[in-house]
Every structure is written in C-alpha cells, then in structure tokens.
DNA sequence: GTTTAATAAGACTAATTTAGTCCTATTTCA
DNA sequence: TGAAATAGGACTAAATTAGTCTTATTAAAC
C-alpha cells in the first residue's frame, strides 16, 4: 500500500533516460527497454500514455522514437503519475461525484473529509516536485 | 497505486470512534464493527496491531475493550500507518540494506535516490498530521 | 512499391497483494 | 464455571498489478 506501481517507476526511468539524451535524436522504446531491463510491451504502453498526456512526444515510422515535449522544469511528478495512473488517489471515494457505489462505508464514513485533506497535501507535494529537481 | 489499504482506513475509523467516546469506558471491537460495517475479524486484527504499537491500549476479559493510550495531539498519521502496514514505502527498495534481491532493476536504477527523497517528504507530511488535526 | 523498424492499441494470462473468513486459545468478570 | 471479550495463526477469495501476445498503422530507405 501507498506503493507506486511499476508503471510509474518505468515512466520515471524513461523520462530520465530521454532527458539525458541531449544530442537531439529521439530515443526508441527498445533502447530504454534494453538499457533498464524493462519488459518492452509494458514500457511501450507507458510511453504511449506519457505521449497522450503530452509529457513526451512521439515520432512514428522506422526512424521514430520519443523525445521530451516540455522543459524538464515545467513537468512535475504529478503529471507523470496522472499520465500512467488515472486513479492515483489514496481512497476510492475521493474523486468528485463519488457515491455509496464507490465504497460500502460511504454513508457511515467519518474519515472521508479528513483524508481528502491529506490527499490535497500529497497533491501539493507532487505538484511541487519537477522532474528536473528529482531526476 | 498509492492507495491506503482498508486496514489503514479501518484503523483511522477505529481510532476516531474510540477518541469520540469520552465517558471513560472502553470500546469493544464489536461496537466499532457494527457501527461501521467493518468485518469483525479484520477489524480485530487491526486493533491488535494498533495495541502492539501502543496507539491504543486493550483490556481483556468480559468487560474488556480498547481506549486511547496517548493524547490525540501526540499521535500522528505515520504512527497509525506504520502500525498496520509494516512496509508502507512507495518503492520496494527504500528500506535500509536493500539489495538487488529486492528489485531486479536495483543495479541499473537511476531513480532510487530521487524517490528516496520523495519518500522522505511523504514521511514528513504524515508525521506532521496528528490524529487530533485530521479526525 | 516493397521492406523494415518503429509507434499504437487492445485482449489476454500470470503473479502478487489485499481483503476477508475460520478456528482455537487466553483472559477476566459475574 | 460460563459468558464475552481480546489474541493470534492459518487459510481462502477477490482484486489489482505485471507481463505477454497479437495485429494495425506509420514513415524512412531501398
Ligand atoms: S471508507 Fe470512507 S474514506 Fe475510505 S473509501 Fe470508503 S468512504 Fe472513502
Ligand atoms: S526500480 Fe529502482 S526505485 Fe524502483 S524498486 Fe527497483 S531499485 Fe527501487
């Protein structure tokens, strides 16, 4: 519990790898996969998700690959986590419009609001850490 | 991912329930279990773990139950989480003395130290939140 | 134009973790 | 001594995560 999934770790490793390549060329999924012993298929999906969320940009075709699409100072940990983990909140019920269908304890729960505050603090922390700072 | 387990939620609910009982009597596991529709056996184990870590104290026998053992201002979120989740860290490798046996990427990993810093910040946040503040 | 090597994406399976159950022992009050 | 509570271990079920397989699409190079 409270663990980051492998997808998040792979995303961070990939972003760091791409960020370190400064010669202007893009990086292929295979290069990253080989370099870090990350399963190729899994990594591919992570890279695709990062692309969708514009953290990186992709180039298709035989000379394709990935490169950063933003300044490393303007991408934060929360951007990466949200890209690969659509529901990263600490409780099931925190998303807007959640009802008793999301949790059997919804109606009797007295810790929902307090935990929502904790979530806000975690968000704040993750939003304050840029990939330039942490990688 | 990054989700608190039910054990942590049950622990928080239980501590809040116990804290609200101000008449001096202790609270039984059954009362909490009935009040919040928490599986009795599971809750019992959570209460036992909280007792072991001295967050609450227990009284055995037919008039037994649980009560807080400390001032709510001196117990923090991290105490509760650590009581019920011995390994709550965001990555597998963060504990002291971890080696390549803990993670296949241990040797090539470039994000371990950065993530250790993130963990420290999370610890700091959880240590700063007392149960009096959040419950 | 065909081949080749890359990204894109969905379905599926395996492995691991979490949640919940069951059962027995021990404690203590009436 | 019986009743009702905590203590704790073993086990099962459910859910999530991790990994695999397969096919389609794209674009450079020949
Ligand atoms: S127990 Fe409370 S805080 Fe946890 S998911 Fe249910 S409603 Fe939300
Ligand atoms: S990938 Fe790196 S950070 Fe993650 S568990 Fe392995 S060694 Fe630790």
Coordinates of C-alpha atoms (C1' of nucleotides) and ligand atoms in Angstrom, one line a residue:
Chain A
X1 CA 0.0 0.0 0.0
X2 CA 1.0 3.5 -0.8
X3 CA 3.3 1.9 -3.3
X4 CA 4.0 3.5 -6.7
X5 CA 3.2 1.0 -9.4
X6 CA 5.9 -0.3 -11.7
X7 CA 4.2 1.8 -14.4
X8 CA 5.1 4.9 -12.6
X9 CA 8.7 3.7 -11.9
X10 CA 9.1 2.8 -15.6
X11 CA 7.7 6.2 -16.6
X12 CA 10.2 8.0 -14.4
X13 CA 13.1 5.9 -15.6
X14 CA 12.1 6.5 -19.2
X15 CA 11.7 10.2 -18.8
X16 CA 15.1 10.4 -17.1
X17 CA 16.6 8.4 -19.9
X18 CA 15.1 10.6 -22.6
X19 CA 16.0 13.8 -20.7
X20 CA 19.7 12.7 -20.6
X21 CA 19.9 12.2 -24.3
X22 CA 21.0 15.7 -25.3
X23 CA 22.1 15.1 -28.9
X24 CA 18.8 16.0 -30.4
X25 CA 17.9 12.5 -31.5
X26 CA 14.9 10.7 -30.2
X27 CA 15.0 7.6 -28.2
X28 CA 13.3 4.3 -29.0
X29 CA 11.3 2.2 -26.6
X30 CA 13.7 -0.6 -27.3
X31 CA 16.8 1.4 -26.2
X32 CA 15.1 2.1 -22.9
X33 CA 13.8 -1.4 -22.5
X34 CA 17.2 -2.9 -23.2
X35 CA 19.1 -0.4 -21.1
X36 CA 17.0 -1.0 -18.0
X37 CA 15.6 -4.5 -18.4
X38 CA 12.1 -3.3 -18.6
X39 CA 9.6 -5.5 -20.4
X40 CA 9.3 -4.0 -23.8
X41 CA 5.5 -4.3 -24.2
X42 CA 4.8 -2.8 -20.8
X43 CA 7.2 0.1 -21.4
X44 CA 5.7 0.8 -24.7
X45 CA 2.3 1.3 -23.1
X46 CA 3.7 3.6 -20.5
X47 CA 5.4 5.6 -23.2
X48 CA 2.1 5.8 -25.2
X49 CA 0.4 7.1 -22.1
X50 CA 3.0 9.7 -21.5
X51 CA 2.6 10.7 -25.1
X52 CA -1.1 11.1 -24.8
X53 CA -0.7 13.4 -21.8
X54 CA 2.0 15.4 -23.7
X55 CA 4.8 14.7 -21.3
X56 CA 6.8 13.4 -24.2
X57 CA 6.2 13.4 -28.0
X58 CA 6.5 10.5 -30.3
X59 CA 7.7 10.1 -33.9
X60 CA 6.3 7.2 -35.8
X61 CA 7.9 5.1 -38.6
X62 CA 11.2 3.4 -38.9
X63 CA 13.3 6.4 -37.7
X64 CA 10.8 7.0 -34.9
X65 CA 11.1 7.3 -31.2
X66 CA 10.4 9.7 -28.3
X67 CA 11.7 13.0 -27.0
X68 CA 10.7 15.4 -24.3
X69 CA 8.0 17.8 -25.3
X70 CA 8.5 20.2 -22.5
X71 CA 11.1 21.9 -20.4
X72 CA 12.0 19.5 -17.5
X73 CA 11.4 22.4 -15.1
X74 CA 7.7 22.6 -16.2
X75 CA 6.9 18.9 -15.8
X76 CA 6.1 17.7 -12.3
X77 CA 5.8 14.3 -10.6
X78 CA 2.0 14.6 -10.6
X79 CA 2.0 15.0 -14.4
X80 CA 3.8 11.7 -14.7
X81 CA 1.8 9.9 -12.1
X82 CA -1.5 11.1 -13.6
X83 CA -0.4 10.1 -17.0
X84 CA 0.1 6.4 -16.1
X85 CA -2.3 6.1 -13.2
X86 CA -5.6 7.6 -13.9
X87 CA -6.8 6.9 -10.4
X88 CA -4.0 7.6 -8.1
X89 CA -5.9 8.8 -5.0
X90 CA -5.4 7.4 -1.6
X91 CA -9.0 6.3 -1.2
X92 CA -11.6 5.0 -3.6
X93 CA -14.1 7.8 -2.8
X94 CA -12.0 10.9 -3.3
X95 CA -12.9 11.6 -6.9
X96 CA -15.7 14.1 -7.5
X97 CA -19.2 12.7 -7.6
X98 CA -18.4 9.5 -5.8
X99 CA -21.3 7.9 -4.0
X100 CA -22.1 4.8 -1.9
X101 CA -21.5 2.8 -5.0
X102 CA -17.7 3.5 -4.7
X103 CA -17.5 2.3 -1.1
X104 CA -19.8 0.3 1.1
X105 CA -18.8 2.5 4.0
X106 CA -19.6 5.7 2.2
X107 CA -22.6 6.6 4.3
X108 CA -21.2 5.9 7.7
X109 CA -17.7 7.0 7.0
X110 CA -16.3 9.7 9.2
X111 CA -12.8 9.9 7.7
X112 CA -13.6 10.9 4.2
X113 CA -13.2 14.6 4.6
X114 CA -10.1 14.3 6.7
X115 CA -8.5 12.0 4.1
X116 CA -9.5 14.4 1.3
X117 CA -7.3 17.0 3.0
X118 CA -4.5 14.5 3.2
X119 CA -4.9 13.9 -0.5
X120 CA -4.7 17.6 -1.2
X121 CA -1.4 17.8 0.7
X122 CA 0.0 14.9 -1.2
X123 CA -1.1 16.5 -4.5
X124 CA 0.6 19.7 -3.4
X125 CA 3.8 17.8 -2.7
X126 CA 3.8 16.0 -6.0
X127 CA 3.0 19.2 -7.9
X128 CA 5.9 20.9 -6.3
X129 CA 8.5 18.4 -7.5
X130 CA 9.6 19.0 -11.1
X131 CA 11.3 16.2 -12.9
X132 CA 14.4 18.4 -13.2
X133 CA 14.6 18.5 -9.4
X134 CA 14.0 14.8 -8.8
X135 CA 15.8 13.2 -11.7
Chain B
X1 CA -1.5 2.5 -6.6
X2 CA -0.7 5.0 -3.8
X3 CA -3.9 3.8 -2.2
X4 CA -4.2 3.4 1.5
X5 CA -5.3 -0.1 2.3
X6 CA -8.5 -0.9 4.0
X7 CA -6.5 -1.8 7.1
X8 CA -5.3 1.8 7.4
X9 CA -8.8 3.1 6.8
X10 CA -10.3 0.8 9.4
X11 CA -7.5 1.9 11.8
X12 CA -8.4 5.5 11.3
X13 CA -12.1 4.9 11.7
X14 CA -11.5 2.9 14.8
X15 CA -9.2 5.5 16.4
X16 CA -11.7 8.2 15.6
X17 CA -14.5 6.1 17.1
X18 CA -12.5 5.4 20.3
X19 CA -11.4 9.1 20.5
X20 CA -15.0 10.3 20.4
X21 CA -16.1 8.1 23.3
X22 CA -15.4 10.5 26.2
X23 CA -17.3 8.8 29.0
X24 CA -14.2 6.9 30.2
X25 CA -15.4 3.5 29.2
X26 CA -13.5 1.4 26.7
X27 CA -14.9 0.4 23.3
X28 CA -15.3 -3.1 22.1
X29 CA -14.3 -4.3 18.6
X30 CA -17.9 -5.4 18.1
X31 CA -19.2 -1.9 18.7
X32 CA -16.9 -0.5 16.1
X33 CA -17.5 -3.3 13.7
X34 CA -21.3 -3.0 14.0
X35 CA -21.2 0.8 13.8
X36 CA -19.3 1.0 10.6
X37 CA -20.0 -2.3 8.9
X38 CA -16.4 -3.4 9.1
X39 CA -15.7 -7.2 9.1
X40 CA -15.2 -8.1 12.7
X41 CA -12.2 -10.4 12.3
X42 CA -10.3 -7.9 10.1
X43 CA -11.0 -5.1 12.5
X44 CA -9.9 -7.2 15.4
X45 CA -6.5 -7.7 13.8
X46 CA -6.1 -4.0 13.1
X47 CA -6.9 -3.2 16.7
X48 CA -4.4 -5.8 17.8
X49 CA -1.8 -4.2 15.7
X50 CA -2.6 -0.7 17.0
X51 CA -2.3 -2.1 20.5
X52 CA 1.1 -3.6 19.8
X53 CA 2.3 -0.3 18.6
X54 CA 0.8 1.4 21.7
X55 CA -1.5 3.7 19.7
X56 CA -4.4 2.3 21.8
X57 CA -4.4 0.0 24.9
X58 CA -6.5 -3.0 25.4
X59 CA -8.4 -4.6 28.3
X60 CA -9.0 -8.3 28.2
X61 CA -11.8 -10.3 29.6
X62 CA -15.6 -9.9 29.5
X63 CA -15.5 -6.2 30.4
X64 CA -12.7 -5.6 28.0
X65 CA -12.2 -3.3 25.1
X66 CA -9.9 -0.6 23.8
X67 CA -9.2 3.0 24.7
X68 CA -6.6 5.6 23.5
X69 CA -3.3 5.3 25.2
X70 CA -2.0 8.7 24.3
X71 CA -3.1 12.3 23.8
X72 CA -4.6 12.6 20.3
X73 CA -2.2 15.5 19.7
X74 CA 0.8 13.3 20.1
X75 CA -0.3 10.5 17.7
X76 CA 0.3 11.2 14.0
X77 CA -0.8 9.6 10.8
X78 CA 2.5 7.9 10.3
X79 CA 2.1 6.1 13.7
X80 CA -1.2 4.6 12.5
X81 CA 0.1 3.7 9.1
X82 CA 3.2 2.1 10.4
X83 CA 1.2 0.2 12.9
X84 CA -0.9 -1.6 10.3
X85 CA 1.4 -1.5 7.3
X86 CA 4.9 -2.5 8.2
X87 CA 6.2 -1.7 4.7
X88 CA 4.4 1.4 3.6
X89 CA 7.1 2.9 1.4
X90 CA 6.5 4.0 -2.2
X91 CA 9.1 1.6 -3.6
X92 CA 10.3 -1.9 -2.8
X93 CA 13.9 -0.9 -2.4
X94 CA 13.7 2.0 0.1
X95 CA 14.2 0.2 3.3
X96 CA 17.8 0.1 4.7
X97 CA 20.0 -2.7 3.5
X98 CA 18.0 -3.5 0.4
X99 CA 19.9 -5.1 -2.4
X100 CA 19.4 -6.5 -5.9
X101 CA 17.3 -9.2 -4.3
X102 CA 14.6 -6.6 -3.6
X103 CA 14.3 -5.4 -7.2
X104 CA 15.6 -6.7 -10.5
X105 CA 16.4 -3.2 -11.6
X106 CA 18.4 -2.4 -8.5
X107 CA 21.7 -2.2 -10.2
X108 CA 20.7 -0.2 -13.2
X109 CA 18.1 2.0 -11.5
X110 CA 18.7 5.8 -11.7
X111 CA 15.6 6.8 -9.8
X112 CA 16.2 5.2 -6.4
X113 CA 17.8 8.2 -4.7
X114 CA 15.3 10.7 -6.1
X115 CA 12.4 8.5 -5.0
X116 CA 14.0 8.1 -1.5
X117 CA 13.8 11.9 -1.3
X118 CA 10.2 11.9 -2.3
X119 CA 9.6 9.2 0.4
X120 CA 11.2 11.5 3.0
X121 CA 8.8 14.3 2.0
X122 CA 5.8 12.0 2.4
X123 CA 7.1 10.8 5.8
X124 CA 7.4 14.4 6.8
X125 CA 3.9 15.2 5.7
X126 CA 2.4 12.2 7.6
X127 CA 4.5 12.9 10.6
X128 CA 3.1 16.5 10.7
X129 CA -0.5 15.4 10.8
X130 CA -1.8 14.5 14.2
X131 CA -5.0 12.5 14.6
X132 CA -6.4 15.4 16.5
X133 CA -5.9 17.5 13.4
X134 CA -7.3 15.1 10.9
X135 CA -10.0 13.3 12.7
Chain C
dG1 C1' 6.1 0.0 -54.3
dT2 C1' 8.0 -3.1 -51.0
dT3 C1' 10.6 -3.9 -47.0
dT4 C1' 11.8 -2.7 -42.5
dA5 C1' 11.7 -1.0 -37.9
dA6 C1' 9.4 1.9 -35.3
dT7 C1' 4.8 3.5 -32.6
dA8 C1' -0.3 2.5 -31.3
dA9 C1' -3.5 -0.2 -29.1
dG10 C1' -6.5 -4.0 -27.4
dA11 C1' -7.1 -8.6 -25.4
dC12 C1' -5.5 -11.9 -22.7
dT13 C1' -2.8 -14.5 -18.8
dA14 C1' 0.1 -14.9 -14.7
dA15 C1' 1.7 -13.3 -10.4
dT16 C1' 1.1 -10.8 -6.4
dT17 C1' -1.2 -8.4 -3.0
dT18 C1' -5.2 -7.3 -0.4
dA19 C1' -9.4 -8.4 1.9
dG20 C1' -12.0 -11.4 4.3
dT21 C1' -13.0 -15.9 6.9
dC22 C1' -12.4 -19.6 10.2
dC23 C1' -10.9 -21.6 14.1
dT24 C1' -8.7 -22.0 18.7
dA25 C1' -6.6 -20.1 22.8
dT26 C1' -6.5 -16.9 26.6
dT27 C1' -8.3 -13.5 29.8
dT28 C1' -11.4 -11.7 33.3
dC29 C1' -15.7 -10.5 35.4
dA30 C1' -20.0 -12.1 37.4
Chain D
dT1 C1' -17.7 -22.2 35.8
dG2 C1' -19.8 -19.7 32.0
dA3 C1' -20.0 -15.7 29.1
dA4 C1' -18.0 -12.3 26.4
dA5 C1' -14.1 -10.1 25.4
dT6 C1' -9.0 -9.8 23.3
dA7 C1' -5.0 -12.5 20.8
dG8 C1' -3.4 -14.7 17.1
dG9 C1' -2.5 -18.1 13.4
dA10 C1' -3.9 -20.5 9.1
dC11 C1' -6.5 -20.3 5.3
dT12 C1' -9.5 -18.7 1.1
dA13 C1' -11.4 -15.4 -2.0
dA14 C1' -11.2 -11.3 -4.5
dA15 C1' -9.0 -7.6 -6.7
dT16 C1' -5.1 -5.5 -8.6
dT17 C1' -0.8 -5.3 -10.9
dA18 C1' 2.5 -7.0 -14.0
dG19 C1' 3.6 -9.1 -18.0
dT20 C1' 2.6 -11.3 -22.7
dC21 C1' 0.6 -11.8 -27.3
dT22 C1' -1.3 -10.2 -31.4
dT23 C1' -2.5 -7.0 -35.0
dA24 C1' -2.7 -2.5 -37.2
dT25 C1' -0.5 1.8 -38.6
dT26 C1' 3.2 4.8 -39.8
dA27 C1' 7.3 6.5 -42.4
dA28 C1' 12.0 6.2 -43.9
dA29 C1' 15.1 3.7 -47.1
dC30 C1' 16.0 0.9 -50.8
Ligands
LIG1 S1 -14.0 4.1 4.0 FE1 -14.5 6.3 3.9 S2 -12.6 7.3 3.1 FE2 -12.4 5.1 2.7 S3 -13.2 4.8 0.6 FE3 -14.9 4.5 1.9 S4 -16.0 6.4 2.1 FE4 -13.9 6.8 1.3
LIG2 S1 13.1 0.3 -9.9 FE1 14.6 1.4 -8.8 S2 13.4 2.7 -7.3 FE2 12.1 1.1 -8.1 S3 12.3 -0.6 -6.6 FE3 13.8 -1.0 -8.2 S4 15.7 -0.1 -7.5 FE4 14.0 0.8 -6.2

